[in-house]
XYZ file of N, CA and C in Angstrom:
549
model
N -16.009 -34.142 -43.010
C -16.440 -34.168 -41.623
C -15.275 -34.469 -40.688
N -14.409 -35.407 -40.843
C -13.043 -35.723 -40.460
C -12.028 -34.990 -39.933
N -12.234 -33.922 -40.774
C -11.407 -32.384 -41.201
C -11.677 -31.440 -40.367
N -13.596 -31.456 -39.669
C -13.783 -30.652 -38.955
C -13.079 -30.744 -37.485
N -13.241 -32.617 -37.067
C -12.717 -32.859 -36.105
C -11.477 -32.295 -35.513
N -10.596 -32.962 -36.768
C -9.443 -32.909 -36.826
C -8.918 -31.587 -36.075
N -9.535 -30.640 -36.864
C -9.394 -29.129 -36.647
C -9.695 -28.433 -35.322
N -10.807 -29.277 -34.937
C -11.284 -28.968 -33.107
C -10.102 -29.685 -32.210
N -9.835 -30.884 -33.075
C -8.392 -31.315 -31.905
C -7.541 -30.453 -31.924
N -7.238 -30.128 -33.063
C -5.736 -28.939 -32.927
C -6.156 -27.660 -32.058
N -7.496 -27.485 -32.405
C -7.599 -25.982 -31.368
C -7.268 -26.492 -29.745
N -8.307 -27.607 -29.921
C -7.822 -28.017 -28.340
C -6.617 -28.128 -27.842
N -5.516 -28.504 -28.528
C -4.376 -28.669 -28.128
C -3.648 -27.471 -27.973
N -3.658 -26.639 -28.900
C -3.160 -25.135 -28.724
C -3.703 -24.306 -27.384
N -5.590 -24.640 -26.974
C -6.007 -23.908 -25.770
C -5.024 -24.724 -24.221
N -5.083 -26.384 -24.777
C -3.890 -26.766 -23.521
C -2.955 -25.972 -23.516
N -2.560 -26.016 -24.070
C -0.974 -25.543 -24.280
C -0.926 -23.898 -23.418
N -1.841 -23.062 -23.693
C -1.680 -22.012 -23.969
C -1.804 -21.568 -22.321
N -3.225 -22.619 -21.898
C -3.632 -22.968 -20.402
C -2.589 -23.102 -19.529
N -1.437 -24.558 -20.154
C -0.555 -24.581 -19.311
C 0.677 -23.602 -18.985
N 0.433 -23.001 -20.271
C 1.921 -21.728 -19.970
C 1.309 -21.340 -18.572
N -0.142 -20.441 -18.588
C -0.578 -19.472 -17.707
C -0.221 -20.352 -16.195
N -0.862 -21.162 -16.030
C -0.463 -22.365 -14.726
C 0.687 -22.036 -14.349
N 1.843 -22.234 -15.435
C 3.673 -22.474 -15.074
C 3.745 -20.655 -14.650
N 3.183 -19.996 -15.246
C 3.294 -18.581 -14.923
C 3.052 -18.267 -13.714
N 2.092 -18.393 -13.261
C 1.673 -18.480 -11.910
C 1.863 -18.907 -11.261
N 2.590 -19.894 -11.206
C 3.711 -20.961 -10.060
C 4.620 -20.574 -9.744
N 5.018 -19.739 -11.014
C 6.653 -18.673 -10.629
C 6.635 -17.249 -10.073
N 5.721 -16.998 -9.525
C 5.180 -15.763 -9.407
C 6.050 -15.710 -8.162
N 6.780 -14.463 -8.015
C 8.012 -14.521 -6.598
C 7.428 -14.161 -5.568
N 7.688 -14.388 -4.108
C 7.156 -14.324 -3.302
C 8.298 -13.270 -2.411
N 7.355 -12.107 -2.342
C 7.681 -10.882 -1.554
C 8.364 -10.783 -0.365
N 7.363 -11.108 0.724
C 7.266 -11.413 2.331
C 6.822 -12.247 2.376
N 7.063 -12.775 3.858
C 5.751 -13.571 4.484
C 6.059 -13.067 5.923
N 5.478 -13.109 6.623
C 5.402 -11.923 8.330
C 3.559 -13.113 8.771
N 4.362 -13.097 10.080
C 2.865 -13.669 10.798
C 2.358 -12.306 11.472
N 0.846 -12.717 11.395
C -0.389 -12.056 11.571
C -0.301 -11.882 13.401
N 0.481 -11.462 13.641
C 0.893 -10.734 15.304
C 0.786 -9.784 15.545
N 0.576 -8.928 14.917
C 0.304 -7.583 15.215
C -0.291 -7.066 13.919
N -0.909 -5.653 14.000
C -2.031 -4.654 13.070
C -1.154 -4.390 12.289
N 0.239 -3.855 12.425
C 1.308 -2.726 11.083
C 2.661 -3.858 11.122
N 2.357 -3.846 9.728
C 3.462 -4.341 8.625
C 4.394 -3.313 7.871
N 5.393 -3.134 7.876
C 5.919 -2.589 6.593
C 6.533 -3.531 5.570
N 5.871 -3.061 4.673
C 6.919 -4.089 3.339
C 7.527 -2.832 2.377
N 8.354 -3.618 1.546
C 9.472 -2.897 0.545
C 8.761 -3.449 -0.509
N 8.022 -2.709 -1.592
C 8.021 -3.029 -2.664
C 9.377 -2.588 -3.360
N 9.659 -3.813 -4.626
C 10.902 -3.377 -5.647
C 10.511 -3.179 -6.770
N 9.185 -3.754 -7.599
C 8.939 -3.298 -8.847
C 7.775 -2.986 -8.410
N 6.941 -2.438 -9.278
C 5.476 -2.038 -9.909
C 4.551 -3.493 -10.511
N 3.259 -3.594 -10.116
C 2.752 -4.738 -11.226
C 1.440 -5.122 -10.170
N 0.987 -6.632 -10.078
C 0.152 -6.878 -9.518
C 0.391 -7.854 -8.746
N 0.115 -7.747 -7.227
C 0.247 -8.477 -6.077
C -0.726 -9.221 -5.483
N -0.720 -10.205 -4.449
C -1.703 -10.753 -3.763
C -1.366 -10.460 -2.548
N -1.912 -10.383 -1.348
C -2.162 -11.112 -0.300
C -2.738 -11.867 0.244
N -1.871 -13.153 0.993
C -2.285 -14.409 1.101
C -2.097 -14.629 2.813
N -3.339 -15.591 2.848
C -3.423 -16.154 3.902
C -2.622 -17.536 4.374
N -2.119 -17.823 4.791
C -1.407 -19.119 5.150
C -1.621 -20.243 6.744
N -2.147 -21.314 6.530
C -2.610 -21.871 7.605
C -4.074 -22.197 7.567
N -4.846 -21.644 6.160
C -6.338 -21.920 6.683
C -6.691 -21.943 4.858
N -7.854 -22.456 4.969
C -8.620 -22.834 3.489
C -9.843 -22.376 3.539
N -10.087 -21.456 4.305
C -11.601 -20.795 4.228
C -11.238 -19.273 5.378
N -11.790 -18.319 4.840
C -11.481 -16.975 5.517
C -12.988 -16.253 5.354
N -12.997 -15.547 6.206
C -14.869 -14.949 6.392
C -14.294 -13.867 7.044
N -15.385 -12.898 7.078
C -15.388 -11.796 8.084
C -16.565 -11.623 8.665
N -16.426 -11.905 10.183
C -17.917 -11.941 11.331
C -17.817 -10.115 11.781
N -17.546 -9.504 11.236
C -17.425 -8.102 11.507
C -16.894 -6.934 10.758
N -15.820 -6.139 11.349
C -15.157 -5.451 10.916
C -13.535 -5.561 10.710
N -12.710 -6.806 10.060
C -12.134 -7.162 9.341
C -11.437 -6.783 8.458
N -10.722 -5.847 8.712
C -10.046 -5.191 6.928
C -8.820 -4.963 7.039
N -8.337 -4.394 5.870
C -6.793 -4.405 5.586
C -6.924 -3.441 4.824
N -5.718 -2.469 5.246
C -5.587 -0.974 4.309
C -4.064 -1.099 3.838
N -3.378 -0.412 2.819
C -2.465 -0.584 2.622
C -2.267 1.010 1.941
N -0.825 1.668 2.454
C -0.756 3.063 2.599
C 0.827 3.156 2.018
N 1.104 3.757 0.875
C 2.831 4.488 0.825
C 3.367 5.482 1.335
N 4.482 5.576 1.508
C 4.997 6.410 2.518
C 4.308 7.668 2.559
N 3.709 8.090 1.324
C 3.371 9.589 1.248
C 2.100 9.914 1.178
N 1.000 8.344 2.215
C 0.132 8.799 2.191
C -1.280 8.222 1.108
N -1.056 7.743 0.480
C -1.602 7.469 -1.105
C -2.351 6.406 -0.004
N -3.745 6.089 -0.124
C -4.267 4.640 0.250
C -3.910 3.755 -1.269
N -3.736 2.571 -1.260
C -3.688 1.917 -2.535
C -5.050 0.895 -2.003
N -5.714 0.426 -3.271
C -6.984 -0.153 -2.877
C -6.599 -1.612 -2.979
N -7.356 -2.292 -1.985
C -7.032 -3.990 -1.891
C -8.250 -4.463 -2.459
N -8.559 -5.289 -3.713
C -9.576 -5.761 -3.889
C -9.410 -7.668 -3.474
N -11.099 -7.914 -3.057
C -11.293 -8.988 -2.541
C -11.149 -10.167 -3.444
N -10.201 -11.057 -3.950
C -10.696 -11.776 -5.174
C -11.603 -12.639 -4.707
N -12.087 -13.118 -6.294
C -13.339 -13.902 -6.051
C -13.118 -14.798 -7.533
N -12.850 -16.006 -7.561
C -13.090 -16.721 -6.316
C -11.825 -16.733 -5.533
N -11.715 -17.246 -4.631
C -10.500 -17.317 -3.121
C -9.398 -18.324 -3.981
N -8.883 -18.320 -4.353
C -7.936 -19.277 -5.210
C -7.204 -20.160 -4.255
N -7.474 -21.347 -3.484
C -6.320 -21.766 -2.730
C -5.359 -22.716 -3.327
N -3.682 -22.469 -2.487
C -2.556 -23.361 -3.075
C -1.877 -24.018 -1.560
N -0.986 -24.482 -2.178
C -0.160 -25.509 -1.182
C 1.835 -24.689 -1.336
N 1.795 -24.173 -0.218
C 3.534 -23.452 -0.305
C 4.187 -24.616 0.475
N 5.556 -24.975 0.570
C 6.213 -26.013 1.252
C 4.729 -26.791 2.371
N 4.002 -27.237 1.786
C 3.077 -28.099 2.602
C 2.284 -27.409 3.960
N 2.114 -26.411 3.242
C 1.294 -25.214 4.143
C 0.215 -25.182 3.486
N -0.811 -24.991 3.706
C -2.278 -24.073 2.921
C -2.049 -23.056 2.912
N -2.780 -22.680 1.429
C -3.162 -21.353 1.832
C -4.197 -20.785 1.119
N -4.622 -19.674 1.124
C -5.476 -18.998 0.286
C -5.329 -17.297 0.195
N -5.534 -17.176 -1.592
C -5.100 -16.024 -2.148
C -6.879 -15.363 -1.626
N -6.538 -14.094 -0.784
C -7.663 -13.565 -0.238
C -7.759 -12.038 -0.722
N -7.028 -11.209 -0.895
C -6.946 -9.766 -2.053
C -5.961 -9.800 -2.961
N -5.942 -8.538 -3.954
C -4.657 -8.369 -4.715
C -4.631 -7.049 -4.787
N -3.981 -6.779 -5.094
C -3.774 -4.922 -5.356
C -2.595 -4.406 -6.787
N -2.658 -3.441 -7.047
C -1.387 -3.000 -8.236
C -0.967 -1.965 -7.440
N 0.267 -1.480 -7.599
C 1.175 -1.172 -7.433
C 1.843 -0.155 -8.859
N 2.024 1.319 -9.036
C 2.192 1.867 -9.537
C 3.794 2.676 -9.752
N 4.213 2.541 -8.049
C 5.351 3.171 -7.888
C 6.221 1.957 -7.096
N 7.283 2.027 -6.974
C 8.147 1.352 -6.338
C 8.598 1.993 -4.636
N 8.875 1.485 -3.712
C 8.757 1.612 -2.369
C 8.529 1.246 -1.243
N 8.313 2.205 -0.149
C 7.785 1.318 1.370
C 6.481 1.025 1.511
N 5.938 0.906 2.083
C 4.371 0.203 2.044
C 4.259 -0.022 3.161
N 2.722 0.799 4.147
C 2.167 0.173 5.627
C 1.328 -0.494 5.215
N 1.048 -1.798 5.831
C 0.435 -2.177 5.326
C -0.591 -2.576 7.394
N -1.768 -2.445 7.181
C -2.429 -2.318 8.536
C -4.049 -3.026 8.098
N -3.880 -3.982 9.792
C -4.663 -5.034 10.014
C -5.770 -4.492 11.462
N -7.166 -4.292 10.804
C -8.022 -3.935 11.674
C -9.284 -4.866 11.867
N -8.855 -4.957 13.305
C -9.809 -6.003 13.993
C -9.361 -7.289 13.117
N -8.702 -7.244 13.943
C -8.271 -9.070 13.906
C -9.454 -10.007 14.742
N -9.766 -9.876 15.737
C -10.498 -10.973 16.510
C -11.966 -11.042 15.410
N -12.529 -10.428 14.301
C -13.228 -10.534 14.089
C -12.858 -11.447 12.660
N -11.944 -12.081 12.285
C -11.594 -12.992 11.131
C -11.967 -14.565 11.715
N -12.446 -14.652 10.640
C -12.958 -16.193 10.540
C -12.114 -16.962 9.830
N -11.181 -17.825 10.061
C -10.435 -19.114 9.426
C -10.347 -20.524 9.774
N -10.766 -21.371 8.913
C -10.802 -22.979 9.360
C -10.222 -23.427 8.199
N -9.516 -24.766 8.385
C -8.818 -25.727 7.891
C -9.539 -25.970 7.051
N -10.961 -26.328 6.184
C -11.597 -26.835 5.300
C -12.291 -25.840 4.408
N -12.643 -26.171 3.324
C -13.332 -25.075 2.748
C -14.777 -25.794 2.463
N -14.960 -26.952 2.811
C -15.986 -27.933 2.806
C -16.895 -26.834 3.872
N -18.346 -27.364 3.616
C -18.922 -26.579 4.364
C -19.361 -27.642 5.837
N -19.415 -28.607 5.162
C -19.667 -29.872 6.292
C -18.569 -29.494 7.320
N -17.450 -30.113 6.602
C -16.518 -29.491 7.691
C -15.919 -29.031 8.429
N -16.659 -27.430 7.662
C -15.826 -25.965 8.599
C -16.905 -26.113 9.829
N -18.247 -26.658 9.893
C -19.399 -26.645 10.599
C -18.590 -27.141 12.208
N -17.785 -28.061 11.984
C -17.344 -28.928 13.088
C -15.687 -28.460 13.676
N -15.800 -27.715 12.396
C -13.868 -27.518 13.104
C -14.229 -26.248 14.209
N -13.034 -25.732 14.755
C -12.755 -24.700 15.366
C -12.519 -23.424 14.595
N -12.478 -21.930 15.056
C -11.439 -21.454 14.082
C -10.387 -21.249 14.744
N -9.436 -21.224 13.513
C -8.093 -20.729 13.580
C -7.822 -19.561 14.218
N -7.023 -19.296 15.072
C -6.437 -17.787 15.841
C -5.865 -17.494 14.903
N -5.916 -16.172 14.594
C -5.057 -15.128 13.647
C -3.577 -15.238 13.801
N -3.495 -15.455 15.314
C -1.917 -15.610 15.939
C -1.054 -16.318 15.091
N -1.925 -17.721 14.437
C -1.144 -18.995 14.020
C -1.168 -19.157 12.942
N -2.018 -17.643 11.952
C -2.009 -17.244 10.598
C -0.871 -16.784 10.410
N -0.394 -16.984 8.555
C 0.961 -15.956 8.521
C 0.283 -15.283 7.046
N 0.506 -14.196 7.217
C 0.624 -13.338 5.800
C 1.464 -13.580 4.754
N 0.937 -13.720 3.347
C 2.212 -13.800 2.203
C 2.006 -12.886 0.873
N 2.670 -12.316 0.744
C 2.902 -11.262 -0.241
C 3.696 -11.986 -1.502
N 2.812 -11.833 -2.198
C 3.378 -12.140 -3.329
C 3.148 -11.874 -5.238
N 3.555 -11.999 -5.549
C 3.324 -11.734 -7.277
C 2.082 -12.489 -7.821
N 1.014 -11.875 -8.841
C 0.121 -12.744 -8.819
C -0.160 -12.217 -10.252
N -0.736 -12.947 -11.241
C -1.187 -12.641 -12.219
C -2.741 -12.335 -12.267
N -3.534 -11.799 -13.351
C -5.086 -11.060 -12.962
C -6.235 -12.667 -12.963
N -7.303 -12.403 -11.756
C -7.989 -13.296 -11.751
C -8.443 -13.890 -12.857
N -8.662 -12.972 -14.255
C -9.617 -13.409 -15.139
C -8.681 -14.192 -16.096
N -7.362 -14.312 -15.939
C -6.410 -15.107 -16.612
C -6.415 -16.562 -16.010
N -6.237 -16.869 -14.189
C -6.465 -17.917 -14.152
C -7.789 -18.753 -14.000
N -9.199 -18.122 -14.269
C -10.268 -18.733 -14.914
C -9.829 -19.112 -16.080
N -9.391 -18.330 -16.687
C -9.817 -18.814 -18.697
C -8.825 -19.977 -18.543
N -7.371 -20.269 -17.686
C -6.930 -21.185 -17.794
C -7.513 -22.398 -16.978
N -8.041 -22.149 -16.175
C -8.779 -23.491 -15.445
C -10.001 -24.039 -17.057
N -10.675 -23.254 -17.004
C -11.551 -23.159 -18.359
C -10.965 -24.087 -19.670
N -9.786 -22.997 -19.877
C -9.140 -23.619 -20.896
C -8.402 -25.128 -21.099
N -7.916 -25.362 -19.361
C -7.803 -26.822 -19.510
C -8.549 -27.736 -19.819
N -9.682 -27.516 -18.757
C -11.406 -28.534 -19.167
C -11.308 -28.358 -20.521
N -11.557 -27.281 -21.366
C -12.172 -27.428 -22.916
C -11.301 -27.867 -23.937
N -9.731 -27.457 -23.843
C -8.625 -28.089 -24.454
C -8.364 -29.989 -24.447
N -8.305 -30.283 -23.085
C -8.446 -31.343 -22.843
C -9.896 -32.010 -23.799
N -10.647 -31.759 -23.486
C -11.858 -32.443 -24.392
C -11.954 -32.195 -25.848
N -11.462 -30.666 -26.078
C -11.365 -30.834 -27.596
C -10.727 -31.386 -28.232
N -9.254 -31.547 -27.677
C -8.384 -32.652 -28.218
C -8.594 -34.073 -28.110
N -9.171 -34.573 -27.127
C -9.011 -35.706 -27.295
C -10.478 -36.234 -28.341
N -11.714 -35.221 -27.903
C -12.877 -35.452 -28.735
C -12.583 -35.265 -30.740
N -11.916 -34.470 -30.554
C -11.359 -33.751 -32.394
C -10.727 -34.678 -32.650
N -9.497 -35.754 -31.852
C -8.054 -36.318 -32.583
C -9.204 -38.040 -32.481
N -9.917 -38.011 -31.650
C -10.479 -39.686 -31.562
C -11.469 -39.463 -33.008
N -12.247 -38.681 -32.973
C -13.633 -38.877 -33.869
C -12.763 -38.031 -35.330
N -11.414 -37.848 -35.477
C -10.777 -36.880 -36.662
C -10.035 -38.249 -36.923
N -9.590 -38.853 -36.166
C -8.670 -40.120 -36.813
C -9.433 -41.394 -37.311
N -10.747 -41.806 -36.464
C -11.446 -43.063 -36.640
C -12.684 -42.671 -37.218
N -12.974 -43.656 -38.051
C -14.305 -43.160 -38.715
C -15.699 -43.412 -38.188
N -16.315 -42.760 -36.619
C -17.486 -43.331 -36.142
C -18.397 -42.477 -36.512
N -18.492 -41.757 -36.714
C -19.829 -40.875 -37.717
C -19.843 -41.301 -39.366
C-alpha cells in the first residue's frame, strides 16, 4: 500500500515539474510591439511564423458593448483570423496590467495591418471583480496600449495551472502517506 503512495508522489512531482517548465515557457515568450490604442491602423513586422497574442495593457477586464473588433490583414490581402481566448489570461509587465484578449498563428513571415473598429464601443476597468468593475469607471481606449507578443496554446496553460494544483497534492499526499505509516 506504501508503494502505491509512494508512486502517486513521484507522479506528482514529475506533473510539477513538467507544469513548471510550461509557466518558465511562457514567461519567456518575446514581446513583439507594444503601440498605444490611438488610432484604428497598426502596422507590425512579423519575423518568424508560430503563435501570437494580443494584449491589452492598463485594464483587467475587457467587454464589448457593441461593435468592437480587430482584423488583422498581410500585405497581400490574406485576412488572418484572431481568435478570442477564453479564459482572458491576465499578467503583470514592468508593473502594468494586463490581459491576454486574442491570439492568432501566423504562417508566413512579414508586414501585418493590423485594424481597430469602433473603439468607443470597448469596455475596460481596472478589476476583474465583478463588485468592483460595478463602481469603477471605464478606461478610455486612449490610455490602453496594445502588446504583441509570443504566446504558447491556451490548452497548454490550463493543463499547467491544472497540473500544478494536482502535482502539488499528489506529491505531497503520495510522499506523506508513502513515507509514514497512517493507513
Amino acid at each position: 500500500m506504501q508503494l502505491t503512495f509512494i508512486f502517486i508522489g513521484i507522479v506528482g512531482i514529475l506533473l510539477l515539474i513538467y507544469s513548471i517548465r510550461i509557466l518558465i515557457k511562457s514567461s519567456k515568450n518575446k514581446q513583439v510591439a507594444e503601440f498605444a490604442l490611438d488610432s484604428e491602423i497598426k502596422l507590425i513586422e512579423l519575423n518568424s511564423t508560430g503563435l501570437y497574442s494580443l494584449c491589452f495593457l492598463g485594464a483587467r477586464f475587457l467587454d464589448n458593448k457593441g461593435k468592437f473588433s480587430a482584423e488583422l490583414k498581410s500585405e497581400n490581402g490574406n485576412v488572418i483570423k484572431l481568435n478570442k481566448t477564453f479564459p482572458n489570461f491576465p499578467f503583470t509587465q514592468n508593473g502594468e496590467r494586463g490581459l491576454e484578449f486574442w491570439n492568432f498563428e501566423i504562417s508566413e513571415k512579414g508586414k501585418y495591418i493590423l485594424t481597430f473598429k469602433n473603439l468607443t464601443d470597448l469596455i475596460a476597468k481596472e478589476s476583474m471583480l465583478i463588485s468592483k468593475r460595478m463602481l469603477q469607471k471605464n478606461i478610455k481606449p486612449e490610455s490602453l496600449k496594445i502588446l504583441l507578443k509570443e504566446t504558447i496554446p491556451t490548452k497548454n496553460k490550463v493543463f499547467s495551472i491544472i497540473g500544478l494544483v494536482l502535482g502539488v497534492n499528489a506529491m505531497i499526499w503520495g510522499v506523506l502517506i508513502g513515507l509514514t505509516d497512517i493507513f
